[in-house]
Amino acid sequence: MTPARASAYRVRPCRLAGVAMSVHLPRLLAAALLLVAGTTAAAPLAWVPNQKSGSISVIDTATDTVVRTLTAGGALGDRVQALDVDARGRTLYVVDAGHDQLVVLDPATDQVRGKVAIGADAEGVRLSPDDRTIAICAEGQHQVLLVDAATLAISARIKVRGRNPEHCEFSPDGKYLVTSNEGSNDLDVIDLATRASVGSIATAGHPRGAAFLPRSSMLYVAQESANGVDLVDFDARRKIATIATADRAAGVTVAPDGKRVYVANGSGSVTVIDVASSAVIREIAVGKRPWNMAITPDGRKLYVANGRSNSVSVIDTRSFKVMKEIAVGELPWGVVIAP
């Protein structure tokens, strides 16, 4: 029952053992509202694609335990790469590179809703801010595929100017798509209105994960061979600076309030950067070869996929301490958090 609907229900007197009991309407409504608040405040889930296990670990962020393991009924191959999830947490989009396909999965039933043939060597996937378009970075094909989320038809195949696009990120306004091109040390800028690459931005070296600051044109891109993260002014289409991190920077995520940036380093740590000063304020040791990460909507917990430890580290972002290490499948690729 939602608060808006609560007033539509008539409360009648009830009887217990033949004795009339008057029910106090305000108290009943207050109890109902508390029940609704408790229901809607449920902690989000963290979805972890396990590359070699052909599975997806589902973590309850309230208890930091694996509550389910999805396999699409055993149909996922042994090269599960990136995944994304819709805003309501009802549909997963999974890159099954072992079978050269995108799998559309119902997480409630572990049943496959659809499949899209995407060709060889695809890796990154992102759902647009309006949940209507799926972008797939087909790394080995040097192109981006755009898929209609409603029909699962491929609506465009866009060649990038660079080589080996691994990660795809939509701009906050949904008008552009950015790809991190591992093979050419640059980013492609794709105009989604014209369905074409309209430019490129040079980076420091071997770009990997990327993330925009909330409601901003500032983009942070991990640079694996440069051991740092580039700060890119997307509106100006240029790199402003490279901030040094630990070795082999690979994954990036930003705090919901836009005050901190977190960079996962393949050498086994997470670098914490203060956005206002661009200064490194913490280095947090995690598992082996941490890669892609996600942060809870309240910004209090950071979840880090440790590829070679087969685990996810949970970091308290206030104390900068690892709260727990959660065992997952083999070679976790990253983490996505959604309802």
Coordinates of C-alpha atoms in Angstrom, one line a residue:
M1 CA 0.0 0.0 0.0
T2 CA 1.4 3.4 -1.0
P3 CA 0.8 6.5 1.2
A4 CA -1.4 7.9 -1.6
R5 CA -3.6 4.8 -1.5
A6 CA -3.8 4.5 2.3
S7 CA -6.7 7.0 2.6
A8 CA -8.8 5.0 0.1
Y9 CA -9.1 2.1 2.4
R10 CA -12.0 2.0 4.9
V11 CA -11.1 0.9 8.4
R12 CA -13.8 -1.1 10.1
P13 CA -14.3 -2.1 13.7
C14 CA -13.1 -5.6 14.5
R15 CA -14.0 -8.1 17.1
L16 CA -11.9 -10.4 19.2
A17 CA -13.6 -13.2 21.3
G18 CA -16.9 -11.3 20.8
V19 CA -15.6 -8.0 22.2
A20 CA -15.7 -5.0 19.9
M21 CA -12.3 -3.3 19.4
S22 CA -12.2 0.3 18.2
V23 CA -9.3 0.9 15.9
H24 CA -7.6 4.2 16.1
L25 CA -7.4 5.4 12.5
P26 CA -4.3 7.7 12.8
R27 CA -2.3 5.0 14.6
L28 CA -3.2 2.5 11.9
L29 CA -2.2 4.8 9.1
A30 CA 1.0 5.6 10.9
A31 CA 1.8 1.9 11.2
A32 CA 1.0 1.4 7.5
L33 CA 3.3 4.3 6.5
L34 CA 6.1 2.8 8.6
L35 CA 5.6 -0.5 6.9
V36 CA 5.7 1.2 3.5
A37 CA 8.8 3.1 4.4
G38 CA 10.5 -0.1 5.6
T39 CA 9.6 -1.8 2.3
T40 CA 10.8 1.0 0.0
A41 CA 14.0 1.5 1.9
A42 CA 15.3 -2.0 1.2
A43 CA 19.0 -2.0 0.4
P44 CA 20.0 -2.3 -3.3
L45 CA 21.5 -5.3 -4.8
A46 CA 25.1 -5.6 -6.2
W47 CA 25.4 -7.7 -9.4
V48 CA 28.8 -9.3 -10.1
P49 CA 29.5 -11.0 -13.4
N50 CA 32.0 -13.8 -13.0
Q51 CA 33.9 -14.2 -16.2
K52 CA 35.2 -17.7 -15.9
S53 CA 32.3 -19.2 -13.9
G54 CA 29.6 -18.3 -16.4
S55 CA 27.6 -16.8 -13.5
I56 CA 26.4 -13.7 -11.8
S57 CA 26.7 -13.3 -8.0
V58 CA 23.9 -11.3 -6.4
I59 CA 24.9 -9.5 -3.2
D60 CA 22.5 -8.0 -0.7
T61 CA 24.2 -4.8 0.3
A62 CA 22.4 -4.7 3.6
T63 CA 24.0 -7.9 4.8
D64 CA 26.9 -8.1 2.3
T65 CA 26.2 -11.7 1.5
V66 CA 25.6 -13.5 -1.7
V67 CA 21.9 -14.3 -1.8
R68 CA 21.6 -15.8 -5.3
T69 CA 23.8 -17.0 -8.2
L70 CA 22.4 -16.6 -11.7
T71 CA 23.5 -18.7 -14.7
A72 CA 20.6 -18.1 -17.2
G73 CA 19.7 -21.7 -16.5
G74 CA 23.3 -22.8 -17.1
A75 CA 23.3 -21.2 -20.5
L76 CA 26.0 -18.5 -19.9
G77 CA 29.4 -19.3 -21.3
D78 CA 32.9 -19.1 -19.7
R79 CA 33.5 -15.5 -20.9
V80 CA 30.9 -13.4 -19.1
Q81 CA 32.1 -9.8 -19.4
A82 CA 30.2 -6.7 -18.5
L83 CA 26.6 -6.4 -17.5
D84 CA 24.2 -3.6 -16.8
V85 CA 20.7 -3.5 -15.2
D86 CA 17.7 -1.3 -15.8
A87 CA 16.6 1.3 -13.3
R88 CA 14.1 -0.9 -11.6
G89 CA 16.4 -3.9 -11.3
R90 CA 14.1 -6.1 -13.3
T91 CA 16.2 -6.8 -16.4
L92 CA 19.9 -7.7 -16.8
Y93 CA 21.9 -7.1 -20.0
V94 CA 24.9 -9.5 -20.0
V95 CA 27.8 -9.7 -22.5
D96 CA 28.3 -13.5 -23.1
A97 CA 31.5 -13.2 -25.1
G98 CA 31.9 -17.0 -25.1
H99 CA 28.8 -17.3 -27.3
D100 CA 29.2 -13.9 -29.1
Q101 CA 25.9 -12.7 -27.8
L102 CA 24.1 -10.3 -25.5
V103 CA 21.8 -12.1 -23.0
V104 CA 18.8 -10.4 -21.7
L105 CA 18.0 -12.0 -18.3
D106 CA 15.1 -11.9 -15.9
P107 CA 16.9 -11.8 -12.5
A108 CA 13.8 -12.9 -10.6
T109 CA 13.5 -16.2 -12.4
D110 CA 17.0 -16.6 -14.0
Q111 CA 15.2 -17.1 -17.3
V112 CA 16.5 -15.7 -20.6
R113 CA 14.1 -13.2 -22.1
G114 CA 16.1 -12.7 -25.3
K115 CA 19.4 -12.9 -27.1
V116 CA 21.2 -10.6 -29.5
A117 CA 24.0 -11.8 -31.8
I118 CA 26.8 -9.2 -31.4
G119 CA 29.8 -10.8 -32.9
A120 CA 33.2 -11.7 -31.5
D121 CA 35.2 -10.0 -28.7
A122 CA 32.6 -7.7 -27.2
E123 CA 33.2 -6.5 -23.7
G124 CA 31.6 -3.4 -22.3
V125 CA 27.9 -2.7 -22.1
R126 CA 25.9 0.3 -20.9
L127 CA 22.2 1.1 -20.7
S128 CA 21.3 4.7 -21.7
P129 CA 19.9 7.1 -19.0
D130 CA 16.4 6.6 -20.3
D131 CA 16.7 2.8 -20.4
R132 CA 15.9 2.8 -24.1
T133 CA 19.2 2.0 -25.8
I134 CA 21.9 -0.6 -25.0
A135 CA 25.4 0.3 -26.1
I136 CA 27.9 -2.5 -26.6
C137 CA 31.6 -2.0 -27.0
A138 CA 32.7 -4.6 -29.5
E139 CA 36.4 -4.3 -28.7
G140 CA 37.7 -6.8 -31.3
Q141 CA 35.5 -5.3 -34.1
H142 CA 36.5 -1.7 -33.4
Q143 CA 32.9 -0.7 -33.3
V144 CA 30.0 0.1 -31.1
L145 CA 26.6 -1.6 -31.4
L146 CA 23.4 0.2 -30.4
V147 CA 20.5 -2.1 -29.5
D148 CA 16.9 -1.0 -29.0
A149 CA 16.0 -2.2 -25.5
A150 CA 12.3 -2.7 -26.4
T151 CA 12.8 -4.8 -29.6
L152 CA 16.3 -6.1 -29.1
A153 CA 17.1 -5.1 -32.7
I154 CA 20.5 -3.7 -33.5
S155 CA 19.7 -0.1 -34.6
A156 CA 23.3 1.0 -35.5
R157 CA 26.8 -0.3 -36.0
I158 CA 29.2 2.6 -35.5
K159 CA 32.9 2.3 -36.4
V160 CA 35.2 4.1 -33.9
R161 CA 38.1 6.2 -35.0
G162 CA 40.4 4.5 -32.4
R163 CA 41.1 0.8 -31.8
N164 CA 39.8 -1.7 -29.3
P165 CA 36.9 0.2 -27.6
E166 CA 36.5 -1.6 -24.2
H167 CA 34.3 0.6 -22.0
C168 CA 31.2 2.6 -23.1
E169 CA 29.8 5.5 -21.1
F170 CA 26.8 7.7 -21.9
S171 CA 27.2 11.4 -21.2
P172 CA 24.9 12.5 -18.3
D173 CA 22.5 14.2 -20.8
G174 CA 22.3 11.0 -22.9
K175 CA 23.3 12.8 -26.1
Y176 CA 26.8 11.2 -26.5
L177 CA 28.6 8.0 -26.0
V178 CA 32.3 7.8 -25.0
T179 CA 34.4 4.8 -25.7
S180 CA 37.8 4.1 -24.1
N181 CA 40.1 2.7 -26.8
E182 CA 42.8 0.5 -25.4
G183 CA 44.6 0.0 -28.7
S184 CA 45.0 3.7 -29.6
N185 CA 45.3 5.5 -26.3
D186 CA 42.3 7.7 -26.9
L187 CA 38.5 8.2 -26.5
D188 CA 35.9 8.2 -29.2
V189 CA 33.1 10.7 -29.0
I190 CA 29.9 9.4 -30.6
D191 CA 27.0 11.6 -31.4
L192 CA 23.9 9.5 -30.8
A193 CA 21.7 11.8 -32.9
T194 CA 23.8 11.2 -36.0
R195 CA 25.0 7.8 -35.0
A196 CA 28.6 8.6 -35.9
S197 CA 31.9 9.3 -34.2
V198 CA 32.5 13.1 -34.2
G199 CA 35.9 13.2 -32.7
S200 CA 38.5 11.7 -30.4
I201 CA 40.4 12.8 -27.3
A202 CA 44.0 11.8 -26.6
T203 CA 44.7 10.1 -23.3
A204 CA 47.8 9.4 -21.2
G205 CA 48.1 5.7 -22.0
H206 CA 45.9 2.6 -22.2
P207 CA 42.5 3.9 -21.2
R208 CA 40.2 1.5 -19.3
G209 CA 37.2 2.3 -17.0
A210 CA 35.6 5.7 -17.1
A211 CA 33.0 7.7 -15.2
F212 CA 31.4 11.2 -15.4
L213 CA 30.9 13.3 -12.3
P214 CA 27.2 13.7 -11.6
R215 CA 25.5 16.5 -13.5
S216 CA 28.9 17.5 -15.0
S217 CA 30.9 17.4 -18.2
M218 CA 34.0 16.3 -16.2
L219 CA 35.0 12.7 -17.0
Y220 CA 37.6 10.5 -15.2
V221 CA 39.3 7.8 -17.2
A222 CA 41.7 5.2 -15.8
Q223 CA 45.0 5.0 -17.6
E224 CA 46.6 1.5 -17.1
S225 CA 50.0 2.0 -18.6
A226 CA 50.3 5.6 -17.3
N227 CA 49.5 4.5 -13.7
G228 CA 47.0 7.3 -13.3
V229 CA 43.6 8.7 -14.1
D230 CA 42.9 11.4 -16.7
L231 CA 40.6 14.3 -15.9
V232 CA 38.8 15.2 -19.2
D233 CA 36.7 18.2 -19.9
F234 CA 34.2 16.6 -22.1
D235 CA 32.6 19.8 -23.4
A236 CA 36.0 21.1 -24.4
R237 CA 37.0 17.7 -25.7
R238 CA 40.4 17.8 -24.1
K239 CA 42.4 16.2 -21.2
I240 CA 43.0 18.7 -18.4
A241 CA 45.4 16.6 -16.2
T242 CA 46.6 13.1 -15.3
I243 CA 46.4 12.3 -11.6
A244 CA 49.0 9.7 -10.4
T245 CA 47.6 6.6 -8.8
A246 CA 49.1 3.2 -7.9
D247 CA 50.2 0.9 -10.7
R248 CA 47.9 -0.3 -13.5
A249 CA 44.8 1.9 -13.0
A250 CA 41.8 0.0 -14.4
G251 CA 38.4 0.9 -12.9
V252 CA 36.8 4.2 -12.0
T253 CA 33.7 5.2 -10.1
V254 CA 32.6 8.5 -8.5
A255 CA 30.7 9.3 -5.3
P256 CA 27.0 10.2 -5.8
D257 CA 27.7 13.7 -4.4
G258 CA 30.6 14.2 -6.8
K259 CA 33.1 14.9 -4.1
R260 CA 35.4 11.8 -4.5
V261 CA 36.7 9.6 -7.3
Y262 CA 37.7 6.0 -6.7
V263 CA 40.3 4.3 -8.9
A264 CA 40.9 0.5 -8.8
N265 CA 44.5 -0.4 -9.5
G266 CA 45.6 -3.8 -10.8
S267 CA 48.5 -3.7 -8.3
G268 CA 45.9 -4.4 -5.5
S269 CA 44.6 -1.1 -4.2
V270 CA 41.9 1.6 -4.6
T271 CA 43.1 5.2 -4.8
V272 CA 40.7 7.8 -3.3
I273 CA 40.9 11.3 -5.0
D274 CA 39.4 14.5 -3.6
V275 CA 37.6 16.2 -6.6
A276 CA 38.0 19.8 -5.3
S277 CA 41.8 19.6 -5.0
S278 CA 42.5 16.7 -7.3
A279 CA 44.7 15.3 -4.5
V280 CA 45.0 11.7 -3.5
I281 CA 43.7 11.4 0.1
R282 CA 43.8 7.6 0.6
E283 CA 45.2 4.4 -0.7
I284 CA 43.2 1.3 0.3
A285 CA 44.6 -2.2 0.0
V286 CA 42.1 -4.7 -1.5
G287 CA 42.4 -8.1 -3.2
K288 CA 44.3 -9.2 -6.3
R289 CA 43.8 -7.4 -9.6
P290 CA 40.8 -5.2 -8.6
W291 CA 39.0 -4.0 -11.7
N292 CA 35.5 -2.5 -12.0
M293 CA 33.6 -1.1 -9.0
A294 CA 30.3 0.3 -7.9
I295 CA 29.1 2.5 -5.0
T296 CA 25.8 2.5 -3.1
P297 CA 23.3 5.3 -3.8
D298 CA 24.0 6.8 -0.4
G299 CA 27.7 6.8 -1.1
R300 CA 28.6 4.9 2.1
K301 CA 29.8 1.6 0.6
L302 CA 32.2 0.9 -2.3
Y303 CA 32.2 -2.6 -3.8
V304 CA 35.4 -3.7 -5.6
A305 CA 35.6 -6.8 -7.9
N306 CA 39.0 -8.5 -7.2
G307 CA 39.5 -10.5 -10.4
R308 CA 42.4 -12.8 -9.2
S309 CA 41.0 -13.2 -5.7
N310 CA 37.6 -14.3 -6.8
S311 CA 36.1 -11.9 -4.3
V312 CA 34.5 -8.5 -3.8
S313 CA 35.9 -6.1 -1.2
V314 CA 33.4 -3.9 0.6
I315 CA 34.9 -0.5 1.7
D316 CA 33.4 1.8 4.2
T317 CA 33.8 5.2 2.5
R318 CA 33.8 7.1 5.7
S319 CA 36.5 5.2 7.5
F320 CA 38.3 4.1 4.3
K321 CA 38.5 0.6 5.7
V322 CA 37.6 -2.8 4.2
M323 CA 34.6 -4.0 6.0
K324 CA 34.4 -7.4 4.4
E325 CA 35.6 -9.6 1.5
I326 CA 32.9 -11.6 -0.1
A327 CA 33.7 -14.8 -2.0
V328 CA 32.1 -14.8 -5.5
G329 CA 32.7 -16.8 -8.7
E330 CA 35.8 -17.1 -10.7
L331 CA 37.4 -13.9 -12.2
P332 CA 34.7 -11.3 -11.3
W333 CA 34.7 -8.6 -14.0
G334 CA 33.0 -5.8 -12.1
V335 CA 30.1 -4.7 -10.0
V336 CA 26.8 -2.9 -10.8
I337 CA 24.4 -1.7 -8.1
A338 CA 20.7 -1.3 -8.7
P339 CA 17.4 -1.9 -6.8

